[in-house]
Amino acid sequence: SSDLLLDYTVKMDFNYLPNPKNDIRFGVSSTYHDINPCNAWMEDAGGKITVPYPKNYEIEYAAYISNEQQVGDKLTLKYGLRYAIFQNIGKGTIYKYDSDYNITDTTYYPSGKVFHSYDGLDGLEPRLGLNYVINDRSSVKASYSRTVQYMQLASNSNGGMPLDVWFPASPNVAPQKADQVSTGYFRNFFNNNIETSAEVFYKKMHNVVDFKDHAELLMNPRMEGEIRIGEAQAYGLELYLKKNQGRLNGWISYTYSRSTRKIAAINDGKVYNSPYDKPNNINIILDYDLSKKIQIAATWIYTTGAPITAPVGTFIYENNINKIYSGRNEYRMRDYHRLDLSLSIRELPKKWNGELVFSMYNAYGRHNDWMLNFTQDEKDPSKITATRWYLPFVYFPSITYNFKF
């Protein structure tokens, strides 16, 4: 199975400078969304049987205006407003659910028919940012933004199987709203050769979607009935250091962040880790000039393992052994990390400004998990065995030639 999202966008952006202290930007856009949530089929002795998953069609209109204003010598303000209208259009079939998510009515809309809209005050997205320059080496920044997201991704975490399904806003799914605040301190050292920063952020989200406990996902063309809606929050700290000059350059970043959800019908209403909760994230990017023409580079990435819902026991019901699962996203896959290396030879030939690049993806052959498969032990069916799946291409060398003329 796979998702297929096609967007067709037309937009116009403008810039107006009324005076040296104001930079006004504004524009409009229109996007047509063509979404195929899933392609699925079953194969048996009779051949392939296709399961019809209904496609979704939407149109989104948006307009925005913003201004970057210089206030005195030290303060810069950035403020703006975006407004969007989101419409569901046919052809499509909409199911009406009762409080227990049983289908009570079905309505079919012909092609091109607008049958639902999100507009009014719900479409307003204000934002405000400020930058205060303390001196020629340091500054402070702060911002607030409200965003409305009409396309949401629901992820299945049972056993680590990577099944993601896109859900557009509809009569049954309200758009996600998020309010985020952030502030940071920025400081340069050694004549701006070293850049550093420390930022903190907090984000509160409403109308977040997730699959219910024990959701029926495979071969289910009515997956809107399998999702539940609630609240989420995220917060974190980001540290950054960058070197700009000399033969050795690069940057290092570390992020500590948490992302949790609370949905009444999931995990007994208790707070649980979101699929994106990976507390530790490290990026190290370095490049070294061996000569004017030859450069070597290395990239190392590390993240905490993704949260999963894992079986923790079994029970027997009607002579069948069934799995008992942990709380939602209570366990984690192994941590992810890898090293990428490259060697660049520039000016080949000089008149073309060419560059030859030899690179190695995952240089030390880390077996990063793609998914976990939980099966019953053949000798003792009451026990569960976990099998790690990872991509077969452990080392991935490549050669690239770039040139300009």
mmCIF file with all atom_site columns, N, CA and C in Angstrom, residues 263-323:
data_model
loop_
_atom_site.group_PDB
_atom_site.id
_atom_site.type_symbol
_atom_site.label_atom_id
_atom_site.label_alt_id
_atom_site.label_comp_id
_atom_site.label_asym_id
_atom_site.label_entity_id
_atom_site.label_seq_id
_atom_site.pdbx_PDB_ins_code
_atom_site.Cartn_x
_atom_site.Cartn_y
_atom_site.Cartn_z
_atom_site.occupancy
_atom_site.B_iso_or_equiv
_atom_site.pdbx_formal_charge
_atom_site.auth_seq_id
_atom_site.auth_comp_id
_atom_site.auth_asym_id
_atom_site.auth_atom_id
_atom_site.pdbx_PDB_model_num
ATOM 1   N N  . ILE A 1 263 ? -5.779  12.224  24.245 1.00 0.00 ? 263 ILE A N  1
ATOM 2   C CA . ILE A 1 263 ? -7.012  12.004  23.502 1.00 0.00 ? 263 ILE A CA 1
ATOM 3   C C  . ILE A 1 263 ? -7.879  11.068  24.334 1.00 0.00 ? 263 ILE A C  1
ATOM 4   N N  . ALA A 1 264 ? -9.086  11.487  24.634 1.00 0.00 ? 264 ALA A N  1
ATOM 5   C CA . ALA A 1 264 ? -9.927  10.780  25.603 1.00 0.00 ? 264 ALA A CA 1
ATOM 6   C C  . ALA A 1 264 ? -10.127 9.306   25.258 1.00 0.00 ? 264 ALA A C  1
ATOM 7   N N  . ALA A 1 265 ? -10.263 8.979   23.971 1.00 0.00 ? 265 ALA A N  1
ATOM 8   C CA . ALA A 1 265 ? -10.584 7.608   23.573 1.00 0.00 ? 265 ALA A CA 1
ATOM 9   C C  . ALA A 1 265 ? -9.346  6.759   23.312 1.00 0.00 ? 265 ALA A C  1
ATOM 10  N N  . ILE A 1 266 ? -8.139  7.275   23.618 1.00 0.00 ? 266 ILE A N  1
ATOM 11  C CA . ILE A 1 266 ? -6.902  6.543   23.359 1.00 0.00 ? 266 ILE A CA 1
ATOM 12  C C  . ILE A 1 266 ? -6.100  6.433   24.653 1.00 0.00 ? 266 ILE A C  1
ATOM 13  N N  . ASN A 1 267 ? -5.531  5.249   24.898 1.00 0.00 ? 267 ASN A N  1
ATOM 14  C CA . ASN A 1 267 ? -4.651  5.033   26.057 1.00 0.00 ? 267 ASN A CA 1
ATOM 15  C C  . ASN A 1 267 ? -5.368  5.332   27.369 1.00 0.00 ? 267 ASN A C  1
ATOM 16  N N  . ASP A 1 268 ? -6.658  5.000   27.427 1.00 0.00 ? 268 ASP A N  1
ATOM 17  C CA . ASP A 1 268 ? -7.490  5.248   28.612 1.00 0.00 ? 268 ASP A CA 1
ATOM 18  C C  . ASP A 1 268 ? -7.504  6.710   29.021 1.00 0.00 ? 268 ASP A C  1
ATOM 19  N N  . GLY A 1 269 ? -7.338  7.595   28.044 1.00 0.00 ? 269 GLY A N  1
ATOM 20  C CA . GLY A 1 269 ? -7.375  9.018   28.332 1.00 0.00 ? 269 GLY A CA 1
ATOM 21  C C  . GLY A 1 269 ? -6.106  9.571   28.958 1.00 0.00 ? 269 GLY A C  1
ATOM 22  N N  . LYS A 1 270 ? -5.060  8.729   29.104 1.00 0.00 ? 270 LYS A N  1
ATOM 23  C CA . LYS A 1 270 ? -3.810  9.180   29.709 1.00 0.00 ? 270 LYS A CA 1
ATOM 24  C C  . LYS A 1 270 ? -2.911  9.828   28.658 1.00 0.00 ? 270 LYS A C  1
ATOM 25  N N  . VAL A 1 271 ? -2.054  10.746  29.111 1.00 0.00 ? 271 VAL A N  1
ATOM 26  C CA . VAL A 1 271 ? -1.084  11.382  28.234 1.00 0.00 ? 271 VAL A CA 1
ATOM 27  C C  . VAL A 1 271 ? -0.113  10.332  27.710 1.00 0.00 ? 271 VAL A C  1
ATOM 28  N N  . TYR A 1 272 ? 0.223   10.393  26.422 1.00 0.00 ? 272 TYR A N  1
ATOM 29  C CA . TYR A 1 272 ? 1.163   9.431   25.836 1.00 0.00 ? 272 TYR A CA 1
ATOM 30  C C  . TYR A 1 272 ? 2.081   10.144  24.856 1.00 0.00 ? 272 TYR A C  1
ATOM 31  N N  . ASN A 1 273 ? 3.208   9.505   24.544 1.00 0.00 ? 273 ASN A N  1
ATOM 32  C CA . ASN A 1 273 ? 4.173   10.079  23.603 1.00 0.00 ? 273 ASN A CA 1
ATOM 33  C C  . ASN A 1 273 ? 3.589   10.078  22.193 1.00 0.00 ? 273 ASN A C  1
ATOM 34  N N  . SER A 1 274 ? 3.786   11.179  21.478 1.00 0.00 ? 274 SER A N  1
ATOM 35  C CA . SER A 1 274 ? 3.348   11.225  20.087 1.00 0.00 ? 274 SER A CA 1
ATOM 36  C C  . SER A 1 274 ? 4.332   10.435  19.231 1.00 0.00 ? 274 SER A C  1
ATOM 37  N N  . PRO A 1 275 ? 3.959   10.080  18.001 1.00 0.00 ? 275 PRO A N  1
ATOM 38  C CA . PRO A 1 275 ? 4.907   9.353   17.125 1.00 0.00 ? 275 PRO A CA 1
ATOM 39  C C  . PRO A 1 275 ? 6.177   10.136  16.831 1.00 0.00 ? 275 PRO A C  1
ATOM 40  N N  . TYR A 1 276 ? 6.156   11.448  17.073 1.00 0.00 ? 276 TYR A N  1
ATOM 41  C CA . TYR A 1 276 ? 7.311   12.301  16.764 1.00 0.00 ? 276 TYR A CA 1
ATOM 42  C C  . TYR A 1 276 ? 8.160   12.602  17.999 1.00 0.00 ? 276 TYR A C  1
ATOM 43  N N  . ASP A 1 277 ? 7.879   11.941  19.108 1.00 0.00 ? 277 ASP A N  1
ATOM 44  C CA . ASP A 1 277 ? 8.615   12.212  20.342 1.00 0.00 ? 277 ASP A CA 1
ATOM 45  C C  . ASP A 1 277 ? 9.966   11.497  20.309 1.00 0.00 ? 277 ASP A C  1
ATOM 46  N N  . LYS A 1 278 ? 10.991  12.230  19.948 1.00 0.00 ? 278 LYS A N  1
ATOM 47  C CA . LYS A 1 278 ? 12.366  11.718  19.924 1.00 0.00 ? 278 LYS A CA 1
ATOM 48  C C  . LYS A 1 278 ? 13.218  12.720  20.690 1.00 0.00 ? 278 LYS A C  1
ATOM 49  N N  . PRO A 1 279 ? 13.339  12.550  22.012 1.00 0.00 ? 279 PRO A N  1
ATOM 50  C CA . PRO A 1 279 ? 13.895  13.603  22.875 1.00 0.00 ? 279 PRO A CA 1
ATOM 51  C C  . PRO A 1 279 ? 15.249  14.141  22.461 1.00 0.00 ? 279 PRO A C  1
ATOM 52  N N  . ASN A 1 280 ? 16.167  13.283  22.046 1.00 0.00 ? 280 ASN A N  1
ATOM 53  C CA . ASN A 1 280 ? 17.522  13.736  21.750 1.00 0.00 ? 280 ASN A CA 1
ATOM 54  C C  . ASN A 1 280 ? 17.808  13.685  20.255 1.00 0.00 ? 280 ASN A C  1
ATOM 55  N N  . ASN A 1 281 ? 18.324  14.789  19.740 1.00 0.00 ? 281 ASN A N  1
ATOM 56  C CA . ASN A 1 281 ? 18.644  14.889  18.318 1.00 0.00 ? 281 ASN A CA 1
ATOM 57  C C  . ASN A 1 281 ? 19.967  15.640  18.176 1.00 0.00 ? 281 ASN A C  1
ATOM 58  N N  . ILE A 1 282 ? 20.966  14.986  17.561 1.00 0.00 ? 282 ILE A N  1
ATOM 59  C CA . ILE A 1 282 ? 22.290  15.579  17.382 1.00 0.00 ? 282 ILE A CA 1
ATOM 60  C C  . ILE A 1 282 ? 22.655  15.558  15.903 1.00 0.00 ? 282 ILE A C  1
ATOM 61  N N  . ASN A 1 283 ? 23.167  16.683  15.413 1.00 0.00 ? 283 ASN A N  1
ATOM 62  C CA . ASN A 1 283 ? 23.688  16.777  14.045 1.00 0.00 ? 283 ASN A CA 1
ATOM 63  C C  . ASN A 1 283 ? 25.079  17.396  14.091 1.00 0.00 ? 283 ASN A C  1
ATOM 64  N N  . ILE A 1 284 ? 26.036  16.716  13.473 1.00 0.00 ? 284 ILE A N  1
ATOM 65  C CA . ILE A 1 284 ? 27.398  17.234  13.379 1.00 0.00 ? 284 ILE A CA 1
ATOM 66  C C  . ILE A 1 284 ? 27.780  17.239  11.899 1.00 0.00 ? 284 ILE A C  1
ATOM 67  N N  . ILE A 1 285 ? 28.038  18.421  11.356 1.00 0.00 ? 285 ILE A N  1
ATOM 68  C CA . ILE A 1 285 ? 28.387  18.586  9.951  1.00 0.00 ? 285 ILE A CA 1
ATOM 69  C C  . ILE A 1 285 ? 29.771  19.247  9.892  1.00 0.00 ? 285 ILE A C  1
ATOM 70  N N  . LEU A 1 286 ? 30.766  18.571  9.310  1.00 0.00 ? 286 LEU A N  1
ATOM 71  C CA . LEU A 1 286 ? 32.127  19.102  9.234  1.00 0.00 ? 286 LEU A CA 1
ATOM 72  C C  . LEU A 1 286 ? 32.674  18.948  7.816  1.00 0.00 ? 286 LEU A C  1
ATOM 73  N N  . ASP A 1 287 ? 33.432  19.952  7.373  1.00 0.00 ? 287 ASP A N  1
ATOM 74  C CA . ASP A 1 287 ? 34.152  19.831  6.105  1.00 0.00 ? 287 ASP A CA 1
ATOM 75  C C  . ASP A 1 287 ? 35.540  20.441  6.267  1.00 0.00 ? 287 ASP A C  1
ATOM 76  N N  . TYR A 1 288 ? 36.504  19.818  5.597  1.00 0.00 ? 288 TYR A N  1
ATOM 77  C CA . TYR A 1 288 ? 37.909  20.227  5.724  1.00 0.00 ? 288 TYR A CA 1
ATOM 78  C C  . TYR A 1 288 ? 38.532  20.322  4.342  1.00 0.00 ? 288 TYR A C  1
ATOM 79  N N  . ASP A 1 289 ? 39.173  21.476  4.073  1.00 0.00 ? 289 ASP A N  1
ATOM 80  C CA . ASP A 1 289 ? 39.818  21.699  2.783  1.00 0.00 ? 289 ASP A CA 1
ATOM 81  C C  . ASP A 1 289 ? 41.245  21.151  2.823  1.00 0.00 ? 289 ASP A C  1
ATOM 82  N N  . LEU A 1 290 ? 41.453  19.998  2.146  1.00 0.00 ? 290 LEU A N  1
ATOM 83  C CA . LEU A 1 290 ? 42.810  19.462  2.034  1.00 0.00 ? 290 LEU A CA 1
ATOM 84  C C  . LEU A 1 290 ? 43.675  20.359  1.163  1.00 0.00 ? 290 LEU A C  1
ATOM 85  N N  . SER A 1 291 ? 43.072  20.985  0.157  1.00 0.00 ? 291 SER A N  1
ATOM 86  C CA . SER A 1 291 ? 43.740  21.936  -0.717 1.00 0.00 ? 291 SER A CA 1
ATOM 87  C C  . SER A 1 291 ? 42.663  22.829  -1.310 1.00 0.00 ? 291 SER A C  1
ATOM 88  N N  . LYS A 1 292 ? 43.044  23.674  -2.247 1.00 0.00 ? 292 LYS A N  1
ATOM 89  C CA . LYS A 1 292 ? 42.067  24.545  -2.873 1.00 0.00 ? 292 LYS A CA 1
ATOM 90  C C  . LYS A 1 292 ? 41.059  23.763  -3.715 1.00 0.00 ? 292 LYS A C  1
ATOM 91  N N  . LYS A 1 293 ? 41.430  22.561  -4.128 1.00 0.00 ? 293 LYS A N  1
ATOM 92  C CA . LYS A 1 293 ? 40.554  21.778  -5.014 1.00 0.00 ? 293 LYS A CA 1
ATOM 93  C C  . LYS A 1 293 ? 39.924  20.568  -4.344 1.00 0.00 ? 293 LYS A C  1
ATOM 94  N N  . ILE A 1 294 ? 40.481  20.116  -3.231 1.00 0.00 ? 294 ILE A N  1
ATOM 95  C CA . ILE A 1 294 ? 40.008  18.873  -2.622 1.00 0.00 ? 294 ILE A CA 1
ATOM 96  C C  . ILE A 1 294 ? 39.441  19.155  -1.229 1.00 0.00 ? 294 ILE A C  1
ATOM 97  N N  . GLN A 1 295 ? 38.241  18.648  -0.995 1.00 0.00 ? 295 GLN A N  1
ATOM 98  C CA . GLN A 1 295 ? 37.565  18.831  0.291  1.00 0.00 ? 295 GLN A CA 1
ATOM 99  C C  . GLN A 1 295 ? 36.989  17.503  0.759  1.00 0.00 ? 295 GLN A C  1
ATOM 100 N N  . ILE A 1 296 ? 37.131  17.212  2.043  1.00 0.00 ? 296 ILE A N  1
ATOM 101 C CA . ILE A 1 296 ? 36.478  16.046  2.646  1.00 0.00 ? 296 ILE A CA 1
ATOM 102 C C  . ILE A 1 296 ? 35.416  16.544  3.613  1.00 0.00 ? 296 ILE A C  1
ATOM 103 N N  . ALA A 1 297 ? 34.346  15.762  3.762  1.00 0.00 ? 297 ALA A N  1
ATOM 104 C CA . ALA A 1 297 ? 33.236  16.167  4.626  1.00 0.00 ? 297 ALA A CA 1
ATOM 105 C C  . ALA A 1 297 ? 32.670  14.952  5.336  1.00 0.00 ? 297 ALA A C  1
ATOM 106 N N  . ALA A 1 298 ? 32.109  15.203  6.505  1.00 0.00 ? 298 ALA A N  1
ATOM 107 C CA . ALA A 1 298 ? 31.494  14.135  7.302  1.00 0.00 ? 298 ALA A CA 1
ATOM 108 C C  . ALA A 1 298 ? 30.221  14.674  7.945  1.00 0.00 ? 298 ALA A C  1
ATOM 109 N N  . THR A 1 299 ? 29.199  13.829  7.971  1.00 0.00 ? 299 THR A N  1
ATOM 110 C CA . THR A 1 299 ? 27.929  14.166  8.621  1.00 0.00 ? 299 THR A CA 1
ATOM 111 C C  . THR A 1 299 ? 27.533  13.016  9.542  1.00 0.00 ? 299 THR A C  1
ATOM 112 N N  . TRP A 1 300 ? 27.309  13.352  10.821 1.00 0.00 ? 300 TRP A N  1
ATOM 113 C CA . TRP A 1 300 ? 26.866  12.326  11.779 1.00 0.00 ? 300 TRP A CA 1
ATOM 114 C C  . TRP A 1 300 ? 25.527  12.749  12.349 1.00 0.00 ? 300 TRP A C  1
ATOM 115 N N  . ILE A 1 301 ? 24.575  11.826  12.340 1.00 0.00 ? 301 ILE A N  1
ATOM 116 C CA . ILE A 1 301 ? 23.212  12.090  12.795 1.00 0.00 ? 301 ILE A CA 1
ATOM 117 C C  . ILE A 1 301 ? 22.847  11.093  13.887 1.00 0.00 ? 301 ILE A C  1
ATOM 118 N N  . TYR A 1 302 ? 22.236  11.590  14.942 1.00 0.00 ? 302 TYR A N  1
ATOM 119 C CA . TYR A 1 302 ? 21.770  10.719  16.027 1.00 0.00 ? 302 TYR A CA 1
ATOM 120 C C  . TYR A 1 302 ? 20.405  11.200  16.499 1.00 0.00 ? 302 TYR A C  1
ATOM 121 N N  . THR A 1 303 ? 19.458  10.262  16.661 1.00 0.00 ? 303 THR A N  1
ATOM 122 C CA . THR A 1 303 ? 18.159  10.581  17.259 1.00 0.00 ? 303 THR A CA 1
ATOM 123 C C  . THR A 1 303 ? 17.723  9.444   18.168 1.00 0.00 ? 303 THR A C  1
ATOM 124 N N  . THR A 1 304 ? 16.972  9.787   19.181 1.00 0.00 ? 304 THR A N  1
ATOM 125 C CA . THR A 1 304 ? 16.360  8.781   20.039 1.00 0.00 ? 304 THR A CA 1
ATOM 126 C C  . THR A 1 304 ? 15.398  7.932   19.204 1.00 0.00 ? 304 THR A C  1
ATOM 127 N N  . GLY A 1 305 ? 15.272  6.661   19.552 1.00 0.00 ? 305 GLY A N  1
ATOM 128 C CA . GLY A 1 305 ? 14.392  5.765   18.814 1.00 0.00 ? 305 GLY A CA 1
ATOM 129 C C  . GLY A 1 305 ? 12.934  6.191   18.853 1.00 0.00 ? 305 GLY A C  1
ATOM 130 N N  . ALA A 1 306 ? 12.220  5.872   17.785 1.00 0.00 ? 306 ALA A N  1
ATOM 131 C CA . ALA A 1 306 ? 10.809  6.253   17.670 1.00 0.00 ? 306 ALA A CA 1
ATOM 132 C C  . ALA A 1 306 ? 9.952   5.472   18.659 1.00 0.00 ? 306 ALA A C  1
ATOM 133 N N  . PRO A 1 307 ? 8.905   6.101   19.220 1.00 0.00 ? 307 PRO A N  1
ATOM 134 C CA . PRO A 1 307 ? 8.009   5.405   20.151 1.00 0.00 ? 307 PRO A CA 1
ATOM 135 C C  . PRO A 1 307 ? 7.193   4.329   19.428 1.00 0.00 ? 307 PRO A C  1
ATOM 136 N N  . ILE A 1 308 ? 6.941   3.221   20.107 1.00 0.00 ? 308 ILE A N  1
ATOM 137 C CA . ILE A 1 308 ? 6.103   2.159   19.558 1.00 0.00 ? 308 ILE A CA 1
ATOM 138 C C  . ILE A 1 308 ? 5.208   1.588   20.647 1.00 0.00 ? 308 ILE A C  1
ATOM 139 N N  . THR A 1 309 ? 4.139   0.945   20.214 1.00 0.00 ? 309 THR A N  1
ATOM 140 C CA . THR A 1 309 ? 3.261   0.195   21.105 1.00 0.00 ? 309 THR A CA 1
ATOM 141 C C  . THR A 1 309 ? 3.576   -1.284  20.904 1.00 0.00 ? 309 THR A C  1
ATOM 142 N N  . ALA A 1 310 ? 4.048   -1.948  21.953 1.00 0.00 ? 310 ALA A N  1
ATOM 143 C CA . ALA A 1 310 ? 4.556   -3.315  21.819 1.00 0.00 ? 310 ALA A CA 1
ATOM 144 C C  . ALA A 1 310 ? 3.723   -4.300  22.643 1.00 0.00 ? 310 ALA A C  1
ATOM 145 N N  . PRO A 1 311 ? 3.624   -5.549  22.181 1.00 0.00 ? 311 PRO A N  1
ATOM 146 C CA . PRO A 1 311 ? 2.954   -6.577  22.989 1.00 0.00 ? 311 PRO A CA 1
ATOM 147 C C  . PRO A 1 311 ? 3.793   -6.919  24.220 1.00 0.00 ? 311 PRO A C  1
ATOM 148 N N  . VAL A 1 312 ? 3.135   -7.020  25.360 1.00 0.00 ? 312 VAL A N  1
ATOM 149 C CA . VAL A 1 312 ? 3.844   -7.307  26.619 1.00 0.00 ? 312 VAL A CA 1
ATOM 150 C C  . VAL A 1 312 ? 3.394   -8.623  27.245 1.00 0.00 ? 312 VAL A C  1
ATOM 151 N N  . GLY A 1 313 ? 2.442   -9.308  26.633 1.00 0.00 ? 313 GLY A N  1
ATOM 152 C CA . GLY A 1 313 ? 1.974   -10.577 27.167 1.00 0.00 ? 313 GLY A CA 1
ATOM 153 C C  . GLY A 1 313 ? 0.932   -11.190 26.254 1.00 0.00 ? 313 GLY A C  1
ATOM 154 N N  . THR A 1 314 ? 0.369   -12.323 26.677 1.00 0.00 ? 314 THR A N  1
ATOM 155 C CA . THR A 1 314 ? -0.645  -13.017 25.889 1.00 0.00 ? 314 THR A CA 1
ATOM 156 C C  . THR A 1 314 ? -1.770  -13.498 26.793 1.00 0.00 ? 314 THR A C  1
ATOM 157 N N  . PHE A 1 315 ? -2.921  -13.793 26.186 1.00 0.00 ? 315 PHE A N  1
ATOM 158 C CA . PHE A 1 315 ? -4.022  -14.428 26.902 1.00 0.00 ? 315 PHE A CA 1
ATOM 159 C C  . PHE A 1 315 ? -4.742  -15.362 25.940 1.00 0.00 ? 315 PHE A C  1
ATOM 160 N N  . ILE A 1 316 ? -5.419  -16.344 26.485 1.00 0.00 ? 316 ILE A N  1
ATOM 161 C CA . ILE A 1 316 ? -6.125  -17.344 25.675 1.00 0.00 ? 316 ILE A CA 1
ATOM 162 C C  . ILE A 1 316 ? -7.615  -17.054 25.709 1.00 0.00 ? 316 ILE A C  1
ATOM 163 N N  . TYR A 1 317 ? -8.223  -16.962 24.525 1.00 0.00 ? 317 TYR A N  1
ATOM 164 C CA . TYR A 1 317 ? -9.656  -16.736 24.417 1.00 0.00 ? 317 TYR A CA 1
ATOM 165 C C  . TYR A 1 317 ? -10.196 -17.619 23.302 1.00 0.00 ? 317 TYR A C  1
ATOM 166 N N  . GLU A 1 318 ? -11.112 -18.511 23.656 1.00 0.00 ? 318 GLU A N  1
ATOM 167 C CA . GLU A 1 318 ? -11.716 -19.454 22.711 1.00 0.00 ? 318 GLU A CA 1
ATOM 168 C C  . GLU A 1 318 ? -10.641 -20.229 21.956 1.00 0.00 ? 318 GLU A C  1
ATOM 169 N N  . ASN A 1 319 ? -9.675  -20.740 22.728 1.00 0.00 ? 319 ASN A N  1
ATOM 170 C CA . ASN A 1 319 ? -8.579  -21.575 22.221 1.00 0.00 ? 319 ASN A CA 1
ATOM 171 C C  . ASN A 1 319 ? -7.620  -20.824 21.301 1.00 0.00 ? 319 ASN A C  1
ATOM 172 N N  . ASN A 1 320 ? -7.713  -19.504 21.266 1.00 0.00 ? 320 ASN A N  1
ATOM 173 C CA . ASN A 1 320 ? -6.790  -18.688 20.488 1.00 0.00 ? 320 ASN A CA 1
ATOM 174 C C  . ASN A 1 320 ? -5.906  -17.875 21.422 1.00 0.00 ? 320 ASN A C  1
ATOM 175 N N  . ILE A 1 321 ? -4.626  -17.786 21.077 1.00 0.00 ? 321 ILE A N  1
ATOM 176 C CA . ILE A 1 321 ? -3.688  -16.983 21.866 1.00 0.00 ? 321 ILE A CA 1
ATOM 177 C C  . ILE A 1 321 ? -3.668  -15.565 21.293 1.00 0.00 ? 321 ILE A C  1
ATOM 178 N N  . ASN A 1 322 ? -3.973  -14.564 22.115 1.00 0.00 ? 322 ASN A N  1
ATOM 179 C CA . ASN A 1 322 ? -4.050  -13.170 21.704 1.00 0.00 ? 322 ASN A CA 1
ATOM 180 C C  . ASN A 1 322 ? -3.003  -12.347 22.452 1.00 0.00 ? 322 ASN A C  1
ATOM 181 N N  . LYS A 1 323 ? -2.564  -11.284 21.841 1.00 0.00 ? 323 LYS A N  1
ATOM 182 C CA . LYS A 1 323 ? -1.534  -10.419 22.419 1.00 0.00 ? 323 LYS A CA 1
ATOM 183 C C  . LYS A 1 323 ? -2.138  -9.375  23.350 1.00 0.00 ? 323 LYS A C  1
#
